[in-house]
Short mmCIF file of C-alpha atoms and ligand atoms in Angstrom, two decimals:
data_model
loop_
_atom_site.label_atom_id
_atom_site.label_comp_id
_atom_site.label_asym_id
_atom_site.label_seq_id
_atom_site.Cartn_x
_atom_site.Cartn_y
_atom_site.Cartn_z
CA MET Y 116 13.90 -19.70 27.07
CA LYS Y 117 16.35 -16.63 27.78
CA GLU Y 118 13.80 -13.38 28.99
CA LYS Y 119 16.38 -11.22 28.51
CA PHE Y 120 16.80 -9.90 24.63
CA SER Y 121 18.84 -7.07 23.23
CA VAL Y 122 15.48 -6.31 21.29
CA ILE Y 123 12.00 -7.49 20.62
CA VAL Y 124 10.57 -6.83 17.47
CA ILE Y 125 6.54 -7.57 17.64
CA GLY Y 126 4.93 -8.43 14.15
CA ALA Y 127 6.52 -10.65 10.73
CA GLY Y 128 4.96 -8.46 7.81
CA PRO Y 129 7.58 -6.87 5.93
CA ALA Y 130 8.23 -3.85 8.54
CA GLY Y 131 9.38 -6.08 11.49
CA THR Y 132 11.20 -8.77 9.21
CA THR Y 133 13.13 -6.08 7.46
CA ALA Y 134 14.09 -4.89 10.85
CA ALA Y 135 15.10 -8.12 12.51
CA LEU Y 136 17.17 -8.92 10.20
CA THR Y 137 18.49 -5.78 9.53
CA LEU Y 138 19.77 -5.93 13.45
CA ALA Y 139 21.05 -9.80 13.15
CA GLN Y 140 22.72 -8.97 10.10
CA ARG Y 141 24.80 -6.43 11.78
CA GLY Y 142 25.99 -8.24 14.33
CA ILE Y 143 22.96 -8.22 16.82
CA LYS Y 144 22.45 -11.98 17.04
CA ASP Y 145 19.82 -12.31 20.56
CA VAL Y 146 16.27 -10.27 18.55
CA VAL Y 147 13.23 -12.28 18.87
CA LEU Y 148 10.75 -12.08 16.49
CA LEU Y 149 7.17 -12.31 17.62
CA GLU Y 150 4.24 -13.42 15.32
CA ARG Y 151 0.72 -14.19 16.51
CA GLY Y 152 0.24 -15.77 13.23
CA ASN Y 153 1.10 -19.27 13.43
CA TYR Y 154 3.42 -18.70 10.60
CA PRO Y 155 4.66 -14.81 9.44
CA GLY Y 156 2.26 -14.26 5.87
CA SER Y 157 -0.18 -16.70 7.30
CA LYS Y 158 -3.11 -13.56 8.72
CA ASN Y 159 -1.75 -11.06 6.61
CA VAL Y 160 -2.84 -9.67 3.17
CA MET Y 161 -1.83 -7.24 0.51
CA GLY Y 162 -2.66 -6.33 -3.57
CA GLY Y 163 -0.19 -7.34 -3.56
CA VAL Y 164 3.13 -5.71 -5.44
CA ILE Y 165 5.75 -5.74 -3.56
CA PHE Y 166 8.78 -2.69 -4.39
CA THR Y 167 12.26 -4.34 -3.61
CA THR Y 168 14.08 -1.21 -3.28
CA ILE Y 169 14.74 -2.15 0.64
CA LEU Y 170 15.08 -5.52 -0.33
CA ASN Y 171 17.32 -4.70 -2.70
CA LYS Y 172 19.57 -2.84 -0.59
CA ILE Y 173 19.78 -5.40 2.47
CA MET Y 174 19.38 -8.63 0.51
CA PRO Y 175 20.64 -7.97 -3.51
CA ASP Y 176 20.52 -11.83 -3.94
CA PHE Y 177 17.19 -12.58 -2.60
CA LEU Y 178 15.76 -13.70 -5.94
CA GLU Y 179 18.87 -16.56 -6.12
CA LYS Y 180 18.15 -16.80 -2.59
CA GLY Y 181 14.50 -17.94 -3.76
CA ALA Y 182 11.97 -15.31 -2.96
CA PRO Y 183 9.34 -16.19 -3.57
CA VAL Y 184 8.07 -14.00 -5.77
CA GLU Y 185 5.13 -14.31 -8.44
CA ARG Y 186 6.11 -12.29 -11.39
CA ASN Y 187 7.52 -9.15 -12.11
CA ILE Y 188 5.28 -6.10 -12.79
CA PRO Y 189 6.33 -4.63 -16.16
CA LYS Y 190 3.45 -2.83 -16.76
CA ARG Y 191 0.58 -1.00 -15.31
CA CYS Y 192 -2.71 -0.07 -16.10
CA PHE Y 193 -5.44 3.00 -14.47
CA ALA Y 194 -8.87 2.28 -15.78
CA LEU Y 195 -12.22 4.44 -14.68
CA LEU Y 196 -14.90 2.35 -15.12
CA THR Y 197 -19.03 3.04 -15.38
CA PRO Y 198 -21.75 0.41 -15.99
CA GLU Y 199 -20.96 0.00 -18.77
CA SER Y 200 -17.97 1.33 -20.53
CA GLU Y 201 -13.88 1.37 -19.02
CA ILE Y 202 -11.60 4.73 -19.88
CA PHE Y 203 -8.21 2.86 -19.81
CA PHE Y 204 -4.36 4.07 -19.64
CA SER Y 205 -1.69 1.23 -19.66
CA PHE Y 206 2.21 2.00 -20.00
CA LYS Y 207 4.86 -1.24 -20.66
CA ASN Y 208 8.24 -1.17 -20.59
CA ASN Y 209 10.26 -3.67 -21.83
CA GLU Y 210 13.41 -2.69 -19.67
CA PHE Y 211 11.45 -3.41 -16.20
CA ASN Y 212 11.87 -7.10 -17.79
CA ARG Y 213 15.54 -6.81 -16.57
CA PRO Y 214 17.24 -7.51 -13.84
CA PRO Y 215 16.49 -5.22 -11.26
CA TYR Y 216 12.55 -5.57 -12.97
CA ASN Y 217 12.10 -2.14 -11.23
CA ASN Y 218 11.77 -3.42 -8.13
CA ILE Y 219 8.18 -4.28 -8.00
CA PHE Y 220 6.97 -8.08 -7.94
CA THR Y 221 3.92 -9.57 -7.31
CA VAL Y 222 3.51 -11.58 -4.24
CA LEU Y 223 1.19 -13.76 -2.40
CA ARG Y 224 1.82 -12.98 1.48
CA GLY Y 225 1.40 -16.96 2.94
CA LYS Y 226 4.85 -17.55 1.01
CA PHE Y 227 6.48 -14.69 0.59
CA ASP Y 228 6.71 -13.38 4.63
CA LYS Y 229 7.28 -17.42 5.21
CA TRP Y 230 10.14 -17.14 3.45
CA PHE Y 231 11.46 -13.77 4.74
CA ALA Y 232 11.28 -14.92 8.12
CA GLU Y 233 13.10 -18.01 7.56
CA GLU Y 234 15.96 -16.28 6.28
CA ALA Y 235 15.49 -13.83 9.23
CA GLU Y 236 16.05 -17.17 11.14
CA LYS Y 237 18.80 -18.25 9.70
CA ALA Y 238 20.72 -14.32 9.82
CA GLY Y 239 20.14 -15.52 13.74
CA VAL Y 240 17.00 -14.31 14.60
CA MET Y 241 14.92 -16.24 16.86
CA LEU Y 242 11.03 -16.69 15.46
CA LEU Y 243 8.21 -16.83 17.63
CA CYS Y 244 5.19 -17.90 16.04
CA ASN Y 245 1.59 -18.08 17.97
CA SER Y 246 2.81 -15.20 20.19
CA VAL Y 247 0.88 -12.26 20.10
CA ALA Y 248 2.48 -9.19 22.20
CA ASP Y 249 -0.51 -7.92 24.39
CA GLU Y 250 0.85 -5.47 26.52
CA LEU Y 251 4.42 -3.03 26.39
CA ILE Y 252 6.20 -3.69 30.70
CA LYS Y 253 7.45 -0.97 32.05
CA ASP Y 254 10.42 0.35 34.32
CA LYS Y 255 9.14 2.89 37.25
CA ASN Y 256 10.12 5.62 34.84
CA GLY Y 257 7.85 4.77 32.09
CA LYS Y 258 10.87 2.95 29.64
CA VAL Y 259 9.69 -0.12 27.95
CA ILE Y 260 11.69 -2.66 28.84
CA GLY Y 261 9.93 -5.81 27.88
CA VAL Y 262 6.29 -7.21 26.81
CA GLN Y 263 3.65 -9.71 27.89
CA THR Y 264 2.99 -12.58 25.06
CA ARG Y 265 0.20 -14.55 24.88
CA VAL Y 266 0.01 -18.00 23.08
CA THR Y 267 -2.66 -18.29 20.11
CA GLU Y 268 -2.56 -21.51 18.86
CA GLY Y 269 -0.90 -24.70 18.08
CA THR Y 270 1.62 -25.64 20.92
CA PRO Y 271 3.38 -22.58 22.13
CA LYS Y 272 7.12 -22.64 22.59
CA GLU Y 273 7.05 -19.78 25.80
CA GLU Y 274 5.07 -17.96 26.83
CA GLY Y 275 4.30 -14.92 29.70
CA GLN Y 276 6.66 -11.80 29.88
CA ILE Y 277 10.22 -11.25 27.85
CA PHE Y 278 12.16 -8.67 28.11
CA ALA Y 279 14.72 -6.49 25.54
CA ASP Y 280 16.64 -3.68 26.00
CA VAL Y 281 14.36 -1.80 23.42
CA ILE Y 282 10.84 -2.88 21.36
CA ILE Y 283 10.50 -2.73 17.87
CA CYS Y 284 6.60 -2.45 17.16
CA ALA Y 285 5.50 -3.91 13.36
CA GLU Y 286 2.17 -4.67 14.29
CA GLY Y 287 0.49 -3.30 11.10
CA ALA Y 288 -2.51 -0.65 10.48
CA ASN Y 289 -5.00 -1.81 13.32
CA SER Y 290 -1.53 -1.65 16.05
CA THR Y 291 -3.20 -1.84 19.21
CA ILE Y 292 -0.23 -1.56 21.27
CA ALA Y 293 0.54 1.68 19.59
CA LEU Y 294 -3.53 3.01 20.78
CA LYS Y 295 -3.01 1.38 24.64
CA GLU Y 296 0.34 3.93 24.70
CA GLY Y 297 -2.13 6.66 23.48
CA MET Y 298 0.94 6.99 20.62
CA ARG Y 299 -1.56 7.01 17.80
CA GLU Y 300 -5.37 8.52 17.66
CA LYS Y 301 -7.92 5.44 17.45
CA PHE Y 302 -8.48 5.40 13.18
CA ASP Y 303 -11.24 7.63 12.00
CA GLN Y 304 -13.37 6.32 9.56
CA HIS Y 305 -12.12 9.49 6.99
CA SER Y 306 -8.53 8.13 7.51
CA MET Y 307 -8.48 3.95 7.05
CA ALA Y 308 -10.07 1.78 4.26
CA ILE Y 309 -11.61 -1.73 4.60
CA ALA Y 310 -10.05 -3.73 1.62
CA VAL Y 311 -10.98 -6.87 0.23
CA LYS Y 312 -9.47 -9.70 -1.68
CA GLU Y 313 -9.76 -13.24 -3.20
CA VAL Y 314 -6.95 -15.52 -4.88
CA ILE Y 315 -8.57 -16.88 -8.16
CA GLU Y 316 -7.46 -19.39 -9.99
CA LEU Y 317 -7.10 -19.56 -13.49
CA PRO Y 318 -4.13 -22.26 -15.54
CA LYS Y 319 -0.33 -20.33 -16.40
CA ASP Y 320 -1.50 -20.30 -20.16
CA VAL Y 321 -4.82 -18.86 -19.72
CA ILE Y 322 -3.19 -16.65 -17.37
CA GLU Y 323 -0.70 -15.49 -20.04
CA ASP Y 324 -3.32 -15.11 -23.43
CA ARG Y 325 -6.04 -13.42 -21.35
CA PHE Y 326 -3.14 -10.70 -19.80
CA HIS Y 327 -1.08 -11.29 -23.00
CA LEU Y 328 2.11 -11.54 -20.58
CA GLU Y 329 5.52 -13.95 -22.39
CA GLY Y 330 7.41 -15.44 -19.90
CA ASN Y 331 7.22 -15.14 -15.85
CA GLU Y 332 5.75 -11.00 -16.63
CA GLY Y 333 2.73 -9.96 -15.27
CA VAL Y 334 0.66 -6.33 -15.08
CA ALA Y 335 -1.34 -4.64 -12.01
CA PHE Y 336 -4.22 -3.25 -12.45
CA GLU Y 337 -5.88 -0.30 -10.97
CA TYR Y 338 -10.25 0.28 -11.09
CA TYR Y 339 -11.96 3.75 -9.53
CA GLY Y 340 -15.16 4.66 -10.68
CA ASP Y 341 -17.90 1.79 -10.80
CA ALA Y 342 -14.79 -0.46 -10.10
CA VAL Y 343 -16.35 0.72 -6.28
CA GLN Y 344 -19.43 1.58 -6.86
CA GLY Y 345 -18.58 5.37 -6.99
CA LEU Y 346 -16.87 5.32 -3.79
CA PHE Y 347 -13.41 6.98 -2.96
CA GLY Y 348 -11.71 3.98 -3.24
CA SER Y 349 -10.08 1.77 -5.74
CA GLY Y 350 -10.25 -1.92 -7.48
CA PHE Y 351 -7.32 -3.80 -8.36
CA ILE Y 352 -6.17 -6.87 -10.03
CA TYR Y 353 -2.87 -8.63 -9.93
CA THR Y 354 -1.56 -11.49 -11.94
CA ASN Y 355 0.61 -13.86 -10.31
CA LYS Y 356 2.10 -17.18 -11.94
CA THR Y 357 -1.49 -19.37 -11.31
CA ASN Y 358 -4.14 -17.43 -9.98
CA ILE Y 359 -4.85 -13.07 -9.74
CA SER Y 360 -5.20 -11.46 -6.76
CA ILE Y 361 -8.35 -9.42 -7.14
CA GLY Y 362 -9.61 -6.83 -4.70
CA ILE Y 363 -11.63 -3.18 -3.60
CA GLY Y 364 -10.62 -1.10 -1.12
CA VAL Y 365 -13.06 1.39 0.03
CA VAL Y 366 -12.75 4.49 3.05
CA ILE Y 367 -14.49 2.97 6.15
CA ASN Y 368 -16.80 6.24 6.08
CA ASP Y 369 -17.53 6.72 2.14
CA ILE Y 370 -18.63 2.41 2.83
CA MET Y 371 -20.59 3.36 5.82
CA ASN Y 372 -22.69 6.36 4.31
CA ALA Y 373 -23.32 4.43 1.29
CA LYS Y 374 -24.88 1.70 3.70
CA LEU Y 375 -22.82 -1.06 1.17
CA ASN Y 376 -20.63 -4.44 2.50
CA PRO Y 377 -16.81 -4.68 0.87
CA ASN Y 378 -18.27 -7.81 -0.32
CA ASP Y 379 -21.08 -6.98 -2.22
CA ILE Y 380 -18.84 -4.15 -3.59
CA LEU Y 381 -16.09 -6.80 -4.35
CA GLU Y 382 -19.10 -8.87 -6.29
CA HIS Y 383 -20.57 -5.98 -8.20
CA PHE Y 384 -16.23 -5.38 -9.02
CA LYS Y 385 -16.45 -8.67 -10.60
CA GLU Y 386 -19.53 -8.84 -12.57
CA HIS Y 387 -18.34 -5.92 -14.65
CA PRO Y 388 -18.71 -6.38 -18.45
CA CYS Y 389 -15.06 -5.85 -19.01
CA ILE Y 390 -13.86 -7.50 -15.42
CA LYS Y 391 -16.01 -10.63 -15.72
CA PRO Y 392 -14.32 -12.13 -18.67
CA LEU Y 393 -10.37 -12.35 -16.97
CA ILE Y 394 -11.70 -13.78 -13.99
CA ARG Y 395 -14.03 -16.02 -16.00
CA GLY Y 396 -13.39 -20.08 -15.02
CA GLY Y 397 -11.87 -19.28 -11.99
CA LYS Y 398 -11.52 -20.58 -8.26
CA THR Y 399 -11.29 -19.07 -5.58
CA LEU Y 400 -9.00 -19.95 -3.91
CA GLU Y 401 -8.80 -17.50 -1.05
CA TYR Y 402 -11.52 -15.07 0.43
CA SER Y 403 -9.88 -12.15 2.57
CA ALA Y 404 -10.09 -8.80 4.37
CA HIS Y 405 -7.49 -6.10 5.65
CA MET Y 406 -7.77 -2.57 6.71
CA ILE Y 407 -5.46 -0.04 5.39
CA PRO Y 408 -4.08 3.18 7.25
CA GLU Y 409 -4.80 6.20 4.51
CA GLY Y 410 -4.12 9.27 6.40
CA GLY Y 411 -1.51 10.32 5.22
CA TYR Y 412 1.51 12.50 6.53
CA LYS Y 413 -0.81 14.33 8.74
CA LYS Y 414 -2.18 11.07 10.58
CA ILE Y 415 1.43 9.50 11.04
CA PRO Y 416 1.86 9.37 15.13
CA LYS Y 417 4.23 9.32 18.44
CA LEU Y 418 6.74 6.85 16.81
CA PHE Y 419 9.48 6.49 20.02
CA LYS Y 420 9.27 6.80 23.18
CA ASP Y 421 12.23 5.91 26.17
CA GLY Y 422 13.22 2.24 24.89
CA PHE Y 423 9.95 1.80 21.79
CA LEU Y 424 9.79 2.57 18.53
CA LEU Y 425 6.72 1.75 15.53
CA VAL Y 426 7.55 0.91 11.90
CA GLY Y 427 5.15 0.43 8.86
CA ASP Y 428 1.57 0.84 9.03
CA ALA Y 429 2.29 0.80 12.55
CA ALA Y 430 2.84 4.12 12.18
CA GLY Y 431 0.52 4.92 9.19
CA PHE Y 432 3.66 4.72 6.61
CA ILE Y 433 1.24 3.98 3.30
CA SER Y 434 2.08 6.94 0.79
CA THR Y 435 -0.81 8.33 -0.75
CA SER Y 436 0.29 8.48 -4.13
CA PRO Y 437 -1.28 6.26 -6.67
CA LEU Y 438 1.76 3.75 -6.97
CA HIS Y 439 0.04 2.46 -3.01
CA GLU Y 440 3.80 2.16 -1.96
CA GLY Y 441 3.20 0.38 1.70
CA SER Y 442 5.89 -2.53 1.86
CA SER Y 443 8.69 -0.47 0.70
CA LEU Y 444 7.84 2.45 3.30
CA ALA Y 445 7.05 -1.19 5.38
CA MET Y 446 10.70 -2.17 4.65
CA ALA Y 447 12.67 1.01 4.86
CA SER Y 448 10.97 2.23 8.62
CA GLY Y 449 12.16 -1.13 9.36
CA MET Y 450 15.68 -0.54 8.28
CA MET Y 451 15.60 2.77 9.64
CA ALA Y 452 14.76 1.50 13.17
CA ALA Y 453 17.51 -1.43 13.18
CA GLU Y 454 20.02 1.15 12.11
CA THR Y 455 19.01 3.76 15.04
CA VAL Y 456 18.48 0.67 17.76
CA ILE Y 457 22.11 -0.74 16.66
CA GLU Y 458 23.72 3.15 17.57
CA ALA Y 459 21.65 2.93 20.70
CA ILE Y 460 23.21 -0.38 21.26
CA GLY Y 461 26.79 1.24 20.74
CA LYS Y 462 25.78 3.62 23.30
CA ASN Y 463 24.18 1.84 25.70
CA ASP Y 464 21.06 4.31 25.39
CA PHE Y 465 17.99 3.45 24.83
CA SER Y 466 16.17 6.95 26.10
CA SER Y 467 14.16 8.28 23.34
CA VAL Y 468 16.51 11.36 23.73
CA THR Y 469 18.73 8.39 21.01
CA LEU Y 470 16.46 7.00 19.59
CA SER Y 471 15.36 10.18 18.37
CA SER Y 472 17.13 9.29 15.52
CA TYR Y 473 14.89 7.48 14.15
CA ILE Y 474 12.86 10.48 13.05
CA ASP Y 475 16.43 12.12 11.22
CA LYS Y 476 16.52 9.12 9.37
CA LEU Y 477 12.93 8.85 8.40
CA GLU Y 478 12.91 13.16 7.31
CA ASN Y 479 16.58 12.48 4.94
CA SER Y 480 14.19 8.98 3.42
CA PHE Y 481 12.07 9.10 0.91
CA VAL Y 482 9.29 7.41 3.92
CA ILE Y 483 8.80 11.39 4.96
CA LYS Y 484 9.82 13.06 2.09
CA ASP Y 485 6.94 11.12 0.07
CA MET Y 486 4.31 11.64 2.89
CA LYS Y 487 4.64 15.17 2.88
CA LYS Y 488 4.92 15.48 -0.84
CA TYR Y 489 1.41 14.34 -0.65
CA SER Y 490 0.34 15.03 2.66
CA ASP Y 491 -3.11 17.04 0.95
CA VAL Y 492 -4.05 14.57 -1.13
CA PRO Y 493 -6.72 12.61 0.87
CA GLU Y 494 -8.27 15.96 1.92
CA VAL Y 495 -8.91 16.63 -1.42
CA LEU Y 496 -9.87 13.51 -2.62
CA LYS Y 497 -12.00 13.19 0.42
CA ASN Y 498 -13.92 16.23 -0.78
CA SER Y 499 -14.31 15.63 -4.03
CA PRO Y 500 -16.64 13.02 -4.59
CA GLU Y 501 -17.47 13.86 -8.21
CA LEU Y 502 -13.73 12.01 -9.54
CA PHE Y 503 -15.69 9.22 -8.23
CA ASN Y 504 -19.06 9.28 -8.95
CA LYS Y 505 -19.45 11.78 -11.25
CA TRP Y 506 -16.81 12.52 -13.50
CA PRO Y 507 -16.01 8.95 -15.05
CA GLY Y 508 -19.85 8.80 -16.69
CA GLY Y 509 -19.36 12.47 -17.35
CA LEU Y 510 -15.80 11.53 -19.56
CA ALA Y 511 -17.25 8.19 -20.62
CA SER Y 512 -20.83 10.08 -22.14
CA VAL Y 513 -17.80 12.23 -23.86
CA LEU Y 514 -15.87 9.88 -25.02
CA THR Y 515 -18.95 7.90 -26.84
CA GLU Y 516 -19.78 11.59 -28.41
CA VAL Y 517 -16.49 11.53 -29.84
CA PHE Y 518 -16.51 7.60 -31.06
CA THR Y 519 -19.82 6.93 -31.87
CA ILE Y 520 -19.93 6.38 -35.53
CA SER Y 521 -23.00 8.36 -37.63
CA GLU Y 522 -24.28 10.41 -40.45
CA THR Y 523 -24.16 13.46 -38.08
CA PRO Y 524 -22.10 16.18 -39.50
CA LYS Y 525 -18.29 16.44 -37.63
CA GLU Y 526 -18.90 20.19 -37.34
CA ILE Y 527 -21.68 19.25 -34.72
CA VAL Y 528 -20.45 15.86 -32.93
CA GLU Y 529 -17.53 19.14 -31.98
CA GLU Y 530 -20.33 21.27 -30.65
CA ASN Y 531 -22.02 18.46 -28.96
CA ILE Y 532 -18.57 16.90 -27.30
CA MET Y 533 -17.80 20.88 -26.12
CA ASN Y 534 -21.42 21.35 -24.51
CA LYS Y 535 -21.96 17.09 -22.91
CA PHE Y 536 -18.31 18.19 -20.88
CA ASN Y 537 -19.58 21.59 -20.29
CA TYR Y 538 -22.97 19.66 -18.80
CA GLU Y 539 -21.56 16.52 -17.42
CA ILE Y 540 -18.48 17.96 -15.47
CA GLY Y 541 -18.54 21.72 -16.71
CA PHE Y 542 -14.89 23.63 -18.34
CA VAL Y 543 -14.65 25.50 -14.62
CA PRO Y 544 -14.91 22.77 -12.45
CA PHE Y 545 -12.62 21.00 -14.39
CA ILE Y 546 -9.79 23.53 -14.29
CA ILE Y 547 -10.56 24.11 -10.57
CA LYS Y 548 -9.97 20.56 -9.35
CA ILE Y 549 -6.40 20.46 -11.79
CA VAL Y 550 -5.66 22.94 -9.80
CA GLN Y 551 -6.28 21.82 -6.44
CA LEU Y 552 -5.35 18.29 -7.96
CA ARG Y 553 -1.87 19.60 -9.00
CA ASN Y 554 -1.55 21.92 -5.62
CA ALA Y 555 -2.14 19.18 -3.35
CA MET Y 556 0.66 16.56 -5.10
CA LYS Y 557 2.47 19.84 -4.60
CA SER Y 558 3.82 18.51 -8.29
CA PHE Y 559 2.31 17.80 -11.71
CA TYR Y 560 3.86 20.33 -13.64
CA TYR Y 561 4.21 22.78 -10.35
CA GLY Y 562 6.92 24.36 -11.57
CA PHE Y 563 5.91 25.00 -15.29
CA SER Y 564 2.43 25.71 -14.37
CA LYS Y 565 3.00 28.19 -11.45
CA LYS Y 566 5.30 30.15 -14.46
CA ILE Y 567 2.53 29.88 -17.05
CA GLU Y 568 0.38 31.09 -14.41
CA ASP Y 569 2.69 34.02 -12.83
CA PHE Y 570 2.65 34.74 -16.85
CA VAL Y 571 -0.37 35.46 -17.45
CA ALA Y 572 -0.34 36.92 -13.60
CA THR Y 573 1.64 40.36 -15.02
CA HIS Y 574 1.08 40.23 -18.69
CA TRP Y 575 -2.51 40.66 -18.68
C1 FAD X 793 -5.59 -5.54 0.47
C2 FAD X 793 -4.85 -4.73 0.45
C3 FAD X 793 -3.74 -4.42 -0.47
C4 FAD X 793 -2.65 -4.12 -0.93
N1 FAD X 793 -1.50 -4.09 -1.69
C5 FAD X 793 -0.52 -2.82 -1.60
C6 FAD X 793 0.14 -3.83 -2.77
O1 FAD X 793 0.22 -3.92 -3.64
N2 FAD X 793 1.48 -2.44 -2.47
C7 FAD X 793 2.30 -2.41 -1.45
O2 FAD X 793 2.89 -2.31 -1.43
N3 FAD X 793 1.30 -2.61 -0.91
C8 FAD X 793 -0.03 -2.54 -0.14
N4 FAD X 793 -1.09 -2.65 0.76
C9 FAD X 793 -0.37 -2.12 1.69
C10 FAD X 793 0.79 -3.53 3.13
O3 FAD X 793 -0.04 -4.65 2.65
C11 FAD X 793 1.42 -2.78 3.58
O4 FAD X 793 1.78 -1.52 3.85
C12 FAD X 793 2.48 -3.67 4.35
O5 FAD X 793 2.00 -4.63 4.29
C13 FAD X 793 2.65 -3.30 5.93
O6 FAD X 793 3.23 -3.99 6.52
P1 FAD X 793 3.86 -4.09 8.00
O7 FAD X 793 4.68 -4.94 8.02
O8 FAD X 793 3.74 -2.56 8.44
O9 FAD X 793 1.89 -4.91 8.57
P2 FAD X 793 1.68 -6.13 8.62
O10 FAD X 793 2.04 -6.79 7.17
O11 FAD X 793 0.42 -6.02 8.79
O12 FAD X 793 2.10 -7.24 9.35
C14 FAD X 793 1.99 -6.95 11.08
C15 FAD X 793 2.61 -7.95 11.04
O13 FAD X 793 2.67 -8.61 12.40
C16 FAD X 793 1.70 -9.43 13.65
N5 FAD X 793 0.99 -8.58 14.54
C17 FAD X 793 -0.06 -7.57 14.96
N6 FAD X 793 -0.57 -7.71 15.86
C18 FAD X 793 0.40 -8.46 16.60
C19 FAD X 793 0.82 -8.74 17.44
N7 FAD X 793 0.42 -7.73 19.43
N8 FAD X 793 1.62 -10.43 18.23
C20 FAD X 793 2.81 -10.27 17.04
N9 FAD X 793 2.16 -10.34 16.05
C21 FAD X 793 1.64 -9.42 15.65
C22 FAD X 793 0.34 -9.16 11.95
O14 FAD X 793 0.08 -11.20 12.16
C23 FAD X 793 1.64 -9.09 10.94
O15 FAD X 793 2.55 -10.50 10.82
C24 FAD X 793 -2.20 -3.55 0.90
C25 FAD X 793 -2.47 -3.45 1.80
C26 FAD X 793 -3.82 -4.47 1.42
C27 FAD X 793 -4.92 -4.82 3.01
#
């Protein structure tokens, strides 16, 4: 094997493959993509909806090229569960059923990552599977110049040391190289979530009838409250063609304090009276577990050093917005890292000074802008356990009062509703929390409500 390449990319997930493909498309042909699994996607887990905004940029004809998407997602639903009830919000727009399908599709990573890496290979990337990058090799000045690889299983093509002008690390959430290099802290249990997921097979027509779907459309559900036994996290269901993905994700600190295990929480979720009918008769095809970096903007590690860049989950790029965009930030950072490397190749300078333009690109894009915007959200949510364990029950009890049919006069019902709300949640704590969340999101009618606050302050 040729021992020196222009670029080595570690990890063939969305971030790494986007970086490798972008480089190859822009004429950098000696790019090697290392993947520890026996094929890309074999070890990968995602809910998963993939956001294709960036894929659309680098490969606008991805659907024509046979990208193995399961269903496009015109409908998203959010629900609060208590043991006996469900408070549900749903939004569907049929426009999202037409190209570009709002850039959101369900995928199974085993199929999608494999296809995506094959497209990178077609563009000229050398993909090496069963190959783990264990550590970086540096020159006497500390510049990263290569990686030490180890073979995992099967018949290795090559192993040993390989070298490159620059290395892009797309190892995912638990990046051991970033840790060894002191670029990120050991993840603390407050800022890392553990997620477990099952793929459950159901006949296509059953899925379409049960979830009210037409043709290739699908739906994505996010559940809070009793879905994860009142912990800081959520449950999810995504419809694929002939199976559904169901799982839960919970912040590790919470699950440890509650002395629960993720598998029991998933079983509890599946047994909920509003969930059980959705998966009835299904057969479990796959079970997987993975970590999600939830630290947000404040936990972004050092992103580059001489000859080296971090991208995707390895760099902590997951938006803490309610839409959970991990795949789009991964792909965007992969693309921007590749663009930075192309500039460095043009200058034949791989120092951190040249590579620092990666930060400018990220800061001028939605990646850092969105992460900054939601930077205070993890902290507020961490300090608001009542949102997950007490309020769902409180709201359900208020709504039960609203919807109970009885002979009680409505005047008394209204009084009961107010009393219940005040007792279960409290008007003052509710308003304080809404303001805290609005401030943390630096939005949510920020300008409008600020004007009201200012008006009240000046006139009363
Ligand atoms: C349960 C769950 C649900 C999620 N749901 C969604 C969702 O619905 N939508 C969304 O956008 N995001 C979701 N995410 C987040 C999303 O999966 C990640 O943000 C995204 O996969 C990050 O891509 P990545 O390429 O950085 O890392 P990964 O996808 O983790 O890929 C890393 C790759 O590197 C390989 N690798 C690791 N170490 C080495 C090494 N040393 N040498 C060689 N290869 C290595 C791995 O095998 C893997 O292929 C979810 C995550 C989880 C866990």
